[in-house]
Amino acid sequence: MTYLAASDRYDRMLYNRCGRSGLQLPAISLGLWWNFGDDRAIDTSRAIIRRAFDLGITHFDLANNYGPPYGSAEVNFGRLFRQDLRAYRDELVISTKAGYDMWPGPYGEWGSRKYLLASLDQSLARMGLDYVDIFYSHRFDPETPLEETMGALDTAVRHGKARYVGISSYSADKTREAAAILDGLGTPLLIHQPSYSMLNRWIEPELLDALGELGVGCIVFSPLAQGMLTDKYLNGIPEGSRADRPTSLSPALLTEQALTKIRALNEIAARRGQSLAQMALAWALRDPRVTSALIGASSVAQLEMNVGALDRLDFSDDELAEIDRFATDSDINIWATSSRS
């Protein structure tokens, strides 16, 4: 059956301007890091993507090595795009990234011009696209001159293979350097994608200020701390959950100290009439410098529940103060090495 998007989709979503650019992004964006590889049923992925667009989610975020296996999330998204979303291409913001390991040898990871541009060509082929809307440097490369990495992003735009460029997990200092290089090339830095959650607040001391001063947008990933900020782990690790499988959420991160914080935050959310996940998303969006929060979804029901965070974005001063007692760093930032460079 031919897919027709919901006619009221733009009435269901909040859109925020991305820094000082002309681009607006949905307050909730859909990330395809997990749940869209070959280990999941394509019909489930299709239902999630359809429902996301019907809810006004116009931004779909990928990377070359999302899966598993590497590349499969882009292949599957491309298949679903051709089946359902091709007619809506100009209503979509599709992003991808390169920077982590993708293929063997010295040219298959980090930030060289050779890797980034070859990877982008491969990503476009996997998705069946002429261009992506945002192409990211997925992490800072301490061995490659920043001028080379940013020059590759500029080339992607000038060759019509990307509309905008972004960076992910760069420190505040490196963000300023990257923005200055890109400004000099005539391709402004649109957006930064850092990890951020109530248990991982590393962007607050310096990075948010830098982004605000530079007029660069901010889309936060892992705002639910890879599922820790949900009710899933309140009473241990359930079978089949992310922490129960070989993923980036190690069971070692679910310490009793962390669980004590999570349970306390869950009580605050209940008093607000929200799930813990909904409150965590609303909290991540409380700062006007945060353009969008990236969520994953393993089901339509989970997607709908998380988008429901937009029904209650306000916080009282007392609520924020109480949240601050428990929303403290919990040593879960597995991307910290790049961000310290």
GROMACS .gro file of C-alpha atoms in nm:
model
  341
    1MET     CA    1   0.000   0.000   0.000
    2THR     CA    2   0.134   0.345  -0.094
    3TYR     CA    3   0.237   0.549   0.209
    4LEU     CA    4   0.076   0.891   0.247
    5ALA     CA    5   0.214   1.106   0.528
    6ALA     CA    6  -0.025   1.244   0.788
    7SER     CA    7  -0.163   1.578   0.672
    8ASP     CA    8  -0.131   1.727   1.021
    9ARG     CA    9   0.230   1.616   1.077
   10TYR     CA   10   0.365   1.971   1.115
   11ASP     CA   11   0.107   2.050   1.381
   12ARG     CA   12   0.243   1.774   1.604
   13MET     CA   13   0.606   1.885   1.638
   14LEU     CA   14   0.804   2.177   1.779
   15TYR     CA   15   1.074   2.312   1.546
   16ASN     CA   16   1.380   2.506   1.662
   17ARG     CA   17   1.619   2.718   1.461
   18CYS     CA   18   1.964   2.563   1.432
   19GLY     CA   19   2.197   2.827   1.572
   20ARG     CA   20   2.191   3.137   1.355
   21SER     CA   21   2.130   2.941   1.034
   22GLY     CA   22   1.816   2.934   0.825
   23LEU     CA   23   1.755   2.566   0.906
   24GLN     CA   24   1.498   2.453   1.160
   25LEU     CA   25   1.508   2.106   1.313
   26PRO     CA   26   1.242   1.912   1.502
   27ALA     CA   27   1.290   1.924   1.878
   28ILE     CA   28   1.297   1.542   1.865
   29SER     CA   29   1.501   1.379   1.588
   30LEU     CA   30   1.532   1.008   1.512
   31GLY     CA   31   1.873   0.844   1.528
   32LEU     CA   32   1.938   0.511   1.356
   33TRP     CA   33   2.242   0.409   1.563
   34TRP     CA   34   2.067   0.095   1.687
   35ASN     CA   35   1.751  -0.092   1.583
   36PHE     CA   36   1.783  -0.033   1.208
   37GLY     CA   37   2.053  -0.282   1.116
   38ASP     CA   38   2.015  -0.630   0.975
   39ASP     CA   39   1.951  -0.771   1.322
   40ARG     CA   40   1.602  -0.616   1.323
   41ALA     CA   41   1.295  -0.689   1.112
   42ILE     CA   42   1.267  -0.440   0.827
   43ASP     CA   43   0.890  -0.415   0.877
   44THR     CA   44   0.946  -0.288   1.233
   45SER     CA   45   1.197  -0.029   1.109
   46ARG     CA   46   0.953   0.076   0.840
   47ALA     CA   47   0.670   0.125   1.090
   48ILE     CA   48   0.894   0.338   1.314
   49ILE     CA   49   1.014   0.563   1.032
   50ARG     CA   50   0.665   0.610   0.894
   51ARG     CA   51   0.526   0.698   1.234
   52ALA     CA   52   0.816   0.932   1.306
   53PHE     CA   53   0.743   1.136   0.994
   54ASP     CA   54   0.371   1.135   1.071
   55LEU     CA   55   0.460   1.288   1.408
   56GLY     CA   56   0.658   1.567   1.240
   57ILE     CA   57   1.005   1.418   1.283
   58THR     CA   58   1.176   1.538   0.967
   59HIS     CA   59   1.535   1.468   1.070
   60PHE     CA   60   1.686   1.120   1.040
   61ASP     CA   61   2.043   1.081   1.165
   62LEU     CA   62   2.280   0.809   1.047
   63ALA     CA   63   2.651   0.728   1.023
   64ASN     CA   64   2.854   0.507   0.795
   65ASN     CA   65   2.908   0.239   1.060
   66TYR     CA   66   2.557   0.220   1.207
   67GLY     CA   67   2.409  -0.128   1.202
   68PRO     CA   68   2.498  -0.400   1.274
   69PRO     CA   69   2.675  -0.482   1.051
   70TYR     CA   70   2.847  -0.159   0.949
   71GLY     CA   71   2.661   0.017   0.672
   72SER     CA   72   2.338  -0.179   0.713
   73ALA     CA   73   2.143   0.106   0.876
   74GLU     CA   74   2.212   0.323   0.571
   75VAL     CA   75   2.119   0.039   0.334
   76ASN     CA   76   1.793  -0.023   0.519
   77PHE     CA   77   1.710   0.345   0.546
   78GLY     CA   78   1.773   0.382   0.174
   79ARG     CA   79   1.534   0.097   0.103
   80LEU     CA   80   1.264   0.254   0.321
   81PHE     CA   81   1.330   0.595   0.169
   82ARG     CA   82   1.270   0.459  -0.179
   83GLN     CA   83   0.953   0.279  -0.071
   84ASP     CA   84   0.793   0.553   0.137
   85LEU     CA   85   0.974   0.886   0.160
   86ARG     CA   86   1.115   0.970  -0.182
   87ALA     CA   87   0.821   1.200  -0.260
   88TYR     CA   88   0.898   1.392   0.060
   89ARG     CA   89   1.275   1.433   0.005
   90ASP     CA   90   1.266   1.812   0.026
   91GLU     CA   91   1.082   1.791   0.358
   92LEU     CA   92   1.356   1.576   0.513
   93VAL     CA   93   1.689   1.643   0.679
   94ILE     CA   94   1.909   1.335   0.639
   95SER     CA   95   2.252   1.330   0.797
   96THR     CA   96   2.545   1.091   0.804
   97LYS     CA   97   2.896   1.087   0.949
   98ALA     CA   98   3.245   0.946   0.910
   99GLY     CA   99   3.529   0.931   1.159
  100TYR     CA  100   3.516   0.596   1.337
  101ASP     CA  101   3.639   0.267   1.194
  102MET     CA  102   3.458   0.153   0.882
  103TRP     CA  103   3.693  -0.061   0.671
  104PRO     CA  104   4.040  -0.215   0.729
  105GLY     CA  105   4.365  -0.029   0.684
  106PRO     CA  106   4.485   0.327   0.743
  107TYR     CA  107   4.223   0.491   0.518
  108GLY     CA  108   3.914   0.349   0.688
  109GLU     CA  109   3.883   0.568   0.998
  110TRP     CA  110   3.973   0.901   1.161
  111GLY     CA  111   3.970   1.234   0.977
  112SER     CA  112   4.175   1.228   0.659
  113ARG     CA  113   4.038   1.381   0.342
  114LYS     CA  114   4.069   1.044   0.170
  115TYR     CA  115   3.857   0.866   0.429
  116LEU     CA  116   3.587   1.129   0.476
  117LEU     CA  117   3.513   1.186   0.108
  118ALA     CA  118   3.535   0.816   0.015
  119SER     CA  119   3.303   0.733   0.304
  120LEU     CA  120   3.052   0.997   0.199
  121ASP     CA  121   3.043   0.853  -0.153
  122GLN     CA  122   2.979   0.508  -0.007
  123SER     CA  123   2.705   0.641   0.223
  124LEU     CA  124   2.526   0.810  -0.065
  125ALA     CA  125   2.544   0.488  -0.267
  126ARG     CA  126   2.406   0.280   0.022
  127MET     CA  127   2.114   0.518   0.074
  128GLY     CA  128   2.054   0.588  -0.293
  129LEU     CA  129   2.079   0.965  -0.240
  130ASP     CA  130   2.236   1.242  -0.446
  131TYR     CA  131   2.322   1.438  -0.130
  132VAL     CA  132   2.281   1.442   0.246
  133ASP     CA  133   2.161   1.750   0.427
  134ILE     CA  134   2.432   1.734   0.696
  135PHE     CA  135   2.769   1.560   0.676
  136TYR     CA  136   2.960   1.529   1.003
  137SER     CA  137   3.315   1.472   1.114
  138HIS     CA  138   3.223   1.202   1.366
  139ARG     CA  139   3.516   1.269   1.599
  140PHE     CA  140   3.825   1.484   1.624
  141ASP     CA  141   4.140   1.324   1.483
  142PRO     CA  142   4.449   1.428   1.683
  143GLU     CA  143   4.687   1.309   1.407
  144THR     CA  144   4.531   1.482   1.104
  145PRO     CA  145   4.553   1.861   1.061
  146LEU     CA  146   4.216   2.010   1.142
  147GLU     CA  147   4.245   2.212   0.822
  148GLU     CA  148   4.242   1.887   0.623
  149THR     CA  149   3.936   1.748   0.799
  150MET     CA  150   3.739   2.072   0.770
  151GLY     CA  151   3.857   2.111   0.410
  152ALA     CA  152   3.702   1.774   0.330
  153LEU     CA  153   3.370   1.889   0.476
  154ASP     CA  154   3.389   2.205   0.267
  155THR     CA  155   3.458   1.999  -0.044
  156ALA     CA  156   3.149   1.784   0.024
  157VAL     CA  157   2.933   2.097   0.017
  158ARG     CA  158   3.103   2.249  -0.287
  159HIS     CA  159   3.058   1.926  -0.482
  160GLY     CA  160   2.686   1.918  -0.398
  161LYS     CA  161   2.708   1.604  -0.186
  162ALA     CA  162   2.607   1.781   0.139
  163ARG     CA  163   2.402   2.090   0.212
  164TYR     CA  164   2.557   2.164   0.554
  165VAL     CA  165   2.840   2.034   0.770
  166GLY     CA  166   2.873   1.942   1.136
  167ILE     CA  167   3.107   1.797   1.394
  168SER     CA  168   3.051   1.550   1.676
  169SER     CA  169   3.212   1.515   2.020
  170TYR     CA  170   3.465   1.794   1.963
  171SER     CA  171   3.586   1.992   2.265
  172ALA     CA  172   3.496   2.359   2.301
  173ASP     CA  173   3.844   2.468   2.191
  174LYS     CA  174   3.849   2.242   1.886
  175THR     CA  175   3.494   2.352   1.801
  176ARG     CA  176   3.610   2.714   1.791
  177GLU     CA  177   3.907   2.617   1.574
  178ALA     CA  178   3.690   2.414   1.338
  179ALA     CA  179   3.436   2.695   1.307
  180ALA     CA  180   3.708   2.948   1.227
  181ILE     CA  181   3.856   2.725   0.955
  182LEU     CA  182   3.515   2.661   0.799
  183ASP     CA  183   3.425   3.031   0.810
  184GLY     CA  184   3.745   3.104   0.621
  185LEU     CA  185   3.650   2.847   0.359
  186GLY     CA  186   3.301   2.993   0.321
  187THR     CA  187   3.115   2.688   0.454
  188PRO     CA  188   2.988   2.778   0.802
  189LEU     CA  189   2.973   2.516   1.076
  190LEU     CA  190   2.601   2.440   1.114
  191ILE     CA  191   2.581   2.206   1.410
  192HIS     CA  192   2.760   2.013   1.682
  193GLN     CA  193   2.643   1.669   1.799
  194PRO     CA  194   2.765   1.592   2.152
  195SER     CA  195   2.651   1.331   2.402
  196TYR     CA  196   2.444   1.489   2.679
  197SER     CA  197   2.210   1.369   2.949
  198MET     CA  198   2.129   1.410   3.314
  199LEU     CA  199   2.408   1.162   3.387
  200ASN     CA  200   2.657   1.314   3.141
  201ARG     CA  201   2.670   1.695   3.161
  202TRP     CA  202   3.012   1.759   3.009
  203ILE     CA  203   2.889   2.019   2.758
  204GLU     CA  204   2.770   2.265   3.022
  205PRO     CA  205   3.094   2.424   3.147
  206GLU     CA  206   3.232   2.539   2.808
  207LEU     CA  207   3.084   2.385   2.495
  208LEU     CA  208   2.734   2.532   2.518
  209ASP     CA  209   2.881   2.879   2.565
  210ALA     CA  210   3.103   2.830   2.261
  211LEU     CA  211   2.811   2.716   2.048
  212GLY     CA  212   2.598   3.007   2.161
  213GLU     CA  213   2.871   3.258   2.081
  214LEU     CA  214   2.943   3.100   1.742
  215GLY     CA  215   2.578   3.068   1.645
  216VAL     CA  216   2.617   2.693   1.595
  217GLY     CA  217   2.329   2.457   1.661
  218CYS     CA  218   2.344   2.168   1.907
  219ILE     CA  219   2.177   1.829   1.864
  220VAL     CA  220   2.239   1.607   2.165
  221PHE     CA  221   2.273   1.231   2.133
  222SER     CA  222   2.214   0.971   2.402
  223PRO     CA  223   1.987   1.205   2.605
  224LEU     CA  224   1.847   0.892   2.770
  225ALA     CA  225   2.199   0.769   2.854
  226GLN     CA  226   2.155   0.472   2.619
  227GLY     CA  227   1.841   0.370   2.803
  228MET     CA  228   1.965   0.419   3.158
  229LEU     CA  229   1.725   0.715   3.197
  230THR     CA  230   1.417   0.501   3.144
  231ASP     CA  231   1.224   0.272   3.374
  232LYS     CA  232   1.390  -0.029   3.211
  233TYR     CA  233   1.672  -0.072   3.463
  234LEU     CA  234   1.508   0.040   3.786
  235ASN     CA  235   1.501  -0.317   3.915
  236GLY     CA  236   1.799  -0.471   3.740
  237ILE     CA  237   1.894  -0.568   3.385
  238PRO     CA  238   1.604  -0.728   3.196
  239GLU     CA  239   1.673  -1.005   2.948
  240GLY     CA  240   1.705  -0.879   2.591
  241SER     CA  241   1.773  -0.517   2.692
  242ARG     CA  242   2.066  -0.322   2.550
  243ALA     CA  243   2.272  -0.383   2.866
  244ASP     CA  244   2.200  -0.756   2.830
  245ARG     CA  245   2.349  -0.763   2.478
  246PRO     CA  246   2.701  -0.687   2.349
  247THR     CA  247   2.645  -0.317   2.278
  248SER     CA  248   2.793   0.014   2.390
  249LEU     CA  249   2.593   0.005   2.715
  250SER     CA  250   2.808  -0.202   2.945
  251PRO     CA  251   2.638  -0.353   3.253
  252ALA     CA  252   2.932  -0.205   3.447
  253LEU     CA  253   2.781   0.143   3.395
  254LEU     CA  254   2.470   0.041   3.590
  255THR     CA  255   2.633   0.080   3.929
  256GLU     CA  256   2.429   0.097   4.246
  257GLN     CA  257   2.529   0.463   4.276
  258ALA     CA  258   2.393   0.534   3.928
  259LEU     CA  259   2.075   0.337   3.994
  260THR     CA  260   2.014   0.531   4.314
  261LYS     CA  261   2.021   0.855   4.112
  262ILE     CA  262   1.798   0.709   3.843
  263ARG     CA  263   1.537   0.593   4.093
  264ALA     CA  264   1.530   0.937   4.254
  265LEU     CA  265   1.490   1.104   3.915
  266ASN     CA  266   1.211   0.861   3.833
  267GLU     CA  267   1.022   0.978   4.141
  268ILE     CA  268   1.053   1.341   4.030
  269ALA     CA  269   0.924   1.249   3.684
  270ALA     CA  270   0.624   1.069   3.832
  271ARG     CA  271   0.530   1.381   4.029
  272ARG     CA  272   0.546   1.578   3.703
  273GLY     CA  273   0.313   1.330   3.534
  274GLN     CA  274   0.587   1.209   3.299
  275SER     CA  275   0.786   0.896   3.247
  276LEU     CA  276   1.154   0.920   3.339
  277ALA     CA  277   1.243   0.915   2.967
  278GLN     CA  278   1.003   1.200   2.892
  279MET     CA  279   1.146   1.412   3.172
  280ALA     CA  280   1.501   1.336   3.063
  281LEU     CA  281   1.424   1.455   2.710
  282ALA     CA  282   1.243   1.766   2.830
  283TRP     CA  283   1.536   1.843   3.060
  284ALA     CA  284   1.788   1.806   2.775
  285LEU     CA  285   1.584   2.057   2.572
  286ARG     CA  286   1.550   2.312   2.852
  287ASP     CA  287   1.849   2.517   2.731
  288PRO     CA  288   1.760   2.727   2.423
  289ARG     CA  289   2.104   2.655   2.277
  290VAL     CA  290   2.002   2.289   2.237
  291THR     CA  291   1.826   2.263   1.903
  292SER     CA  292   1.717   1.900   1.908
  293ALA     CA  293   1.745   1.576   2.104
  294LEU     CA  294   1.824   1.254   1.916
  295ILE     CA  295   1.630   0.950   2.024
  296GLY     CA  296   1.642   0.590   1.915
  297ALA     CA  297   1.337   0.367   1.901
  298SER     CA  298   1.283  -0.008   1.899
  299SER     CA  299   0.906   0.016   1.854
  300VAL     CA  300   0.636   0.259   1.749
  301ALA     CA  301   0.504   0.265   2.105
  302GLN     CA  302   0.844   0.368   2.241
  303LEU     CA  303   0.873   0.639   1.976
  304GLU     CA  304   0.530   0.780   2.060
  305MET     CA  305   0.603   0.774   2.432
  306ASN     CA  306   0.926   0.967   2.389
  307VAL     CA  307   0.777   1.227   2.155
  308GLY     CA  308   0.523   1.278   2.435
  309ALA     CA  309   0.802   1.459   2.622
  310LEU     CA  310   0.707   1.768   2.421
  311ASP     CA  311   0.375   1.787   2.605
  312ARG     CA  312   0.554   1.907   2.919
  313LEU     CA  313   0.875   2.104   2.858
  314ASP     CA  314   0.843   2.353   3.143
  315PHE     CA  315   1.031   2.318   3.473
  316SER     CA  316   0.996   2.516   3.791
  317ASP     CA  317   1.306   2.643   3.966
  318ASP     CA  318   1.237   2.402   4.250
  319GLU     CA  319   1.215   2.107   4.011
  320LEU     CA  320   1.543   2.198   3.844
  321ALA     CA  321   1.712   2.234   4.182
  322GLU     CA  322   1.587   1.894   4.293
  323ILE     CA  323   1.692   1.734   3.965
  324ASP     CA  324   2.040   1.885   4.006
  325ARG     CA  325   2.083   1.689   4.330
  326PHE     CA  326   2.071   1.364   4.135
  327ALA     CA  327   2.161   1.465   3.778
  328THR     CA  328   2.535   1.441   3.826
  329ASP     CA  329   2.814   1.286   3.623
  330SER     CA  330   2.810   0.908   3.641
  331ASP     CA  331   3.120   0.819   3.438
  332ILE     CA  332   2.914   0.704   3.139
  333ASN     CA  333   3.067   0.928   2.870
  334ILE     CA  334   3.238   0.667   2.653
  335TRP     CA  335   3.314   0.940   2.394
  336ALA     CA  336   3.512   1.154   2.639
  337THR     CA  337   3.854   1.091   2.482
  338SER     CA  338   3.765   1.277   2.163
  339SER     CA  339   3.600   1.558   2.358
  340ARG     CA  340   3.913   1.617   2.567
  341SER     CA  341   4.138   1.668   2.264
   0.00000   0.00000   0.00000
